[in-house]
Tab-separated table of C-alpha atoms in Angstrom:
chain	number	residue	atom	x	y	z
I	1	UNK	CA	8.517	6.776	80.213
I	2	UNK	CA	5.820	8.111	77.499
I	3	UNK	CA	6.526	9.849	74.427
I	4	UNK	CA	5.686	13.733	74.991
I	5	UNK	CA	2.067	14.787	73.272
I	6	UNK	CA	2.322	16.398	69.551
I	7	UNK	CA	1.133	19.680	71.652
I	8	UNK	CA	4.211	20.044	73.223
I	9	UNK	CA	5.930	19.345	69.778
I	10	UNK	CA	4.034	22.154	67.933
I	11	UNK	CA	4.888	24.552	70.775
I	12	UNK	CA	8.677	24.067	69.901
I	13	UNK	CA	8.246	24.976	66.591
I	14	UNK	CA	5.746	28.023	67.602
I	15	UNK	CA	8.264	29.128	69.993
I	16	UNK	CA	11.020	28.902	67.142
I	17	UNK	CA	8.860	30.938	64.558
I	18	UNK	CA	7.937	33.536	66.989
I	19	UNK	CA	11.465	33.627	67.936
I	20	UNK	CA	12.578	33.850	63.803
I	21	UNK	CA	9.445	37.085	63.766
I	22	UNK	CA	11.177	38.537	66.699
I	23	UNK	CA	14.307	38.429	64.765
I	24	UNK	CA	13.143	39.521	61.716
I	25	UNK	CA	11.447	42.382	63.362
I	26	UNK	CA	14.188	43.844	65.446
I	27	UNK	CA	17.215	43.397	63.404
I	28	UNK	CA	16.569	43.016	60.011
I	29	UNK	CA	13.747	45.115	59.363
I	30	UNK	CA	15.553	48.077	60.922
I	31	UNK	CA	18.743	47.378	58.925
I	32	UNK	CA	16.475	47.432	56.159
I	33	UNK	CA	15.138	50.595	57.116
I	34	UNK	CA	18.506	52.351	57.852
I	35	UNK	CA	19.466	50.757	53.655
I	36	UNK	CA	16.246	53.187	52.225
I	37	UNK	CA	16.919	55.793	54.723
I	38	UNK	CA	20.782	56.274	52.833
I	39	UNK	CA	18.551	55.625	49.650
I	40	UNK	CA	16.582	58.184	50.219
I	41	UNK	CA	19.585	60.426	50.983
I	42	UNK	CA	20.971	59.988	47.795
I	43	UNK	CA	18.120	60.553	45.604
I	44	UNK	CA	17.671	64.025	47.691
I	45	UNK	CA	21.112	64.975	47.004
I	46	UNK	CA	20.889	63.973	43.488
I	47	UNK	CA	17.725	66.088	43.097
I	48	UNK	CA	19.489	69.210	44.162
I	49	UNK	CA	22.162	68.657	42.176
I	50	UNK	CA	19.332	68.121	39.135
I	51	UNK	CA	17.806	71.239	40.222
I	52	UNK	CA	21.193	72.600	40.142
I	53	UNK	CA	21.918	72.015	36.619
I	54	UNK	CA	18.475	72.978	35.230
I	55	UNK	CA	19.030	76.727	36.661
I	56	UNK	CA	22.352	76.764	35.122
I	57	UNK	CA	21.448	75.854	31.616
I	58	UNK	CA	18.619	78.455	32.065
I	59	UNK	CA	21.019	81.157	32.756
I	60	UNK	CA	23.390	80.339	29.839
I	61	UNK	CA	20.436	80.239	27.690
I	62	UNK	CA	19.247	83.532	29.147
I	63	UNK	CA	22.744	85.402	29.157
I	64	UNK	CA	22.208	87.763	31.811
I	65	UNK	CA	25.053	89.012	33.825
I	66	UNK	CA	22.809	89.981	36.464
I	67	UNK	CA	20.339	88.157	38.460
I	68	UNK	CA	17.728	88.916	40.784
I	69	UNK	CA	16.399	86.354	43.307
I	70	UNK	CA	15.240	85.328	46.142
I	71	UNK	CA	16.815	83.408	48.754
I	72	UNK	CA	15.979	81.357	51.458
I	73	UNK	CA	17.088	82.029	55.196
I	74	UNK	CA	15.184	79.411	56.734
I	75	UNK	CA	12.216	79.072	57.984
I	76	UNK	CA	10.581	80.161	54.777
I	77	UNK	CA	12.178	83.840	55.692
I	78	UNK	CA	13.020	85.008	52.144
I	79	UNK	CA	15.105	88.188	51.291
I	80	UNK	CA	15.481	89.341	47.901
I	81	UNK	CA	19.301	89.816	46.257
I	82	UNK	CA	20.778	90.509	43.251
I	83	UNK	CA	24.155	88.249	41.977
I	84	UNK	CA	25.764	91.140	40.267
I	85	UNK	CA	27.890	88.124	38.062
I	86	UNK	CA	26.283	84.930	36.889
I	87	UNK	CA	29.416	83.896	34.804
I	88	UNK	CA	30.691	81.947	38.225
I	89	UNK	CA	28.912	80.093	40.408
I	90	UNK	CA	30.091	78.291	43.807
I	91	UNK	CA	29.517	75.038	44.208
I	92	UNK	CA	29.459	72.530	47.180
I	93	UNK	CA	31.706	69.812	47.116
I	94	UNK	CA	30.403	68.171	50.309
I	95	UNK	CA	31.828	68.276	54.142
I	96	UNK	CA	31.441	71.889	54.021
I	97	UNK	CA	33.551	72.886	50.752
I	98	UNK	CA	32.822	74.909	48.343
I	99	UNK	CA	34.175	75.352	44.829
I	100	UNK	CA	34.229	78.259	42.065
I	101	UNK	CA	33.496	77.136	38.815
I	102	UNK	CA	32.533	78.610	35.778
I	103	UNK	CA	28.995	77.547	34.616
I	104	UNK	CA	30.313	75.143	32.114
I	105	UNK	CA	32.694	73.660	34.543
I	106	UNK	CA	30.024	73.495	37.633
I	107	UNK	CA	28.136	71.538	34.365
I	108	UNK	CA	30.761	68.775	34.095
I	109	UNK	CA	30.750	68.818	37.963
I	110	UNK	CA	27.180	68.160	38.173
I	111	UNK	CA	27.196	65.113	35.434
I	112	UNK	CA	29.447	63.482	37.386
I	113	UNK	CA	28.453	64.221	40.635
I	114	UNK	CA	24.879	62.624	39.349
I	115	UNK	CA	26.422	59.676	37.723
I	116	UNK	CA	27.764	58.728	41.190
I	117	UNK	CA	24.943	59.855	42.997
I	118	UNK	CA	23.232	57.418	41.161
I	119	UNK	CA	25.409	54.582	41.064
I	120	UNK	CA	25.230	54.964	44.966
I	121	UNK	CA	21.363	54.887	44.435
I	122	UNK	CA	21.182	51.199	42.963
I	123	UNK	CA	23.663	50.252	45.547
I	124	UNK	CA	21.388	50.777	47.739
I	125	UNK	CA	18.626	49.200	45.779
I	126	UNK	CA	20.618	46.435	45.573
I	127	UNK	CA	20.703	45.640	49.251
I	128	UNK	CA	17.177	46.765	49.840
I	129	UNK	CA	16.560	44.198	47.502
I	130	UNK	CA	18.897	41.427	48.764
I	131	UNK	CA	17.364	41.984	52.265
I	132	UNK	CA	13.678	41.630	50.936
I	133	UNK	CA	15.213	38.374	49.591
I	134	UNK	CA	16.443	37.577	53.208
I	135	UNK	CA	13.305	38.200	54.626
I	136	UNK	CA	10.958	36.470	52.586
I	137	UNK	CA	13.562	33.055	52.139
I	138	UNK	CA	13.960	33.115	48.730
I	139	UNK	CA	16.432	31.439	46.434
I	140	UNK	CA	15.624	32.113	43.248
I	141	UNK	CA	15.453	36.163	43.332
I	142	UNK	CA	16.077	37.997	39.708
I	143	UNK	CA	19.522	39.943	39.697
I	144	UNK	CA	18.731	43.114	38.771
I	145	UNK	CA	20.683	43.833	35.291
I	146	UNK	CA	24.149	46.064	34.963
I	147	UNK	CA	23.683	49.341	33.518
């Protein structure tokens, strides 16, 4: 019997790399996807809480007692309101809890609720990383550096 043509060995290994792109494509890719979409998560959540901290610090610099603002209802439907006592300020802790804090408190709240924030963000930069190095086959990727 005759040895099969080199055609039909190339379309082994065609078959196998389309197979690997299929792979790559549906699983991995999307995992990597879902990684930066909890990335991205984080660094919204730690802007807010940034945000957060920025209006505080103006209204201890400030010193009113009283403050008159604008809130949002959705839908860009904003009513104006006055908080008759900016010496406490509620806070959300996540899963739908708030806390009442003094300003200086909700400040020591905020630093660490960034610190972990962020911690959480190079996690996650971490394995978008590590899964670029999956994808691409490489051995020799740089770690990235503790902080």
């Amino acid at each position: 019997m005759a040895t099969p043509p080199k055609r039909w060995a190339l379309d082994t290994v065609g078959e196998k790399v389309l197979r690997y792109e299929t792979f790559i494509s549906d699983a991995l890719q999307r995992d990597l996807q879902k990684v930066l979409d909890h990335r991205d998560k984080v660094y919204e959540q730690l802007s807010v809480y940034l945000q957060l901290r920025h209006v505080i610090e103006r209204l201890q610099e400030t010193n009113h007692s009283e403050l008159y603002m604008q809130v949002d209802l959705g839908c860009n439907f904003f009513v104006d309101t006055v908080v008759p006592d900016t010496s406490h300020i509620y806070v959300a802790l996540g899963y739908v809890f708030f806390l009442e804090l003094t300003l200086a408190e909700a400040l020591k709240f905020i630093d660490r609720k960034s610190s972990l924030l962020t911690d959480l963000g190079s996690v996650y930069v971490v394995l978008f990383l590590q899964g670029l190095k999956e994808l691409q086959g490489l051995q020799n990727f740089p770690e990235p550096s503790p902080h």
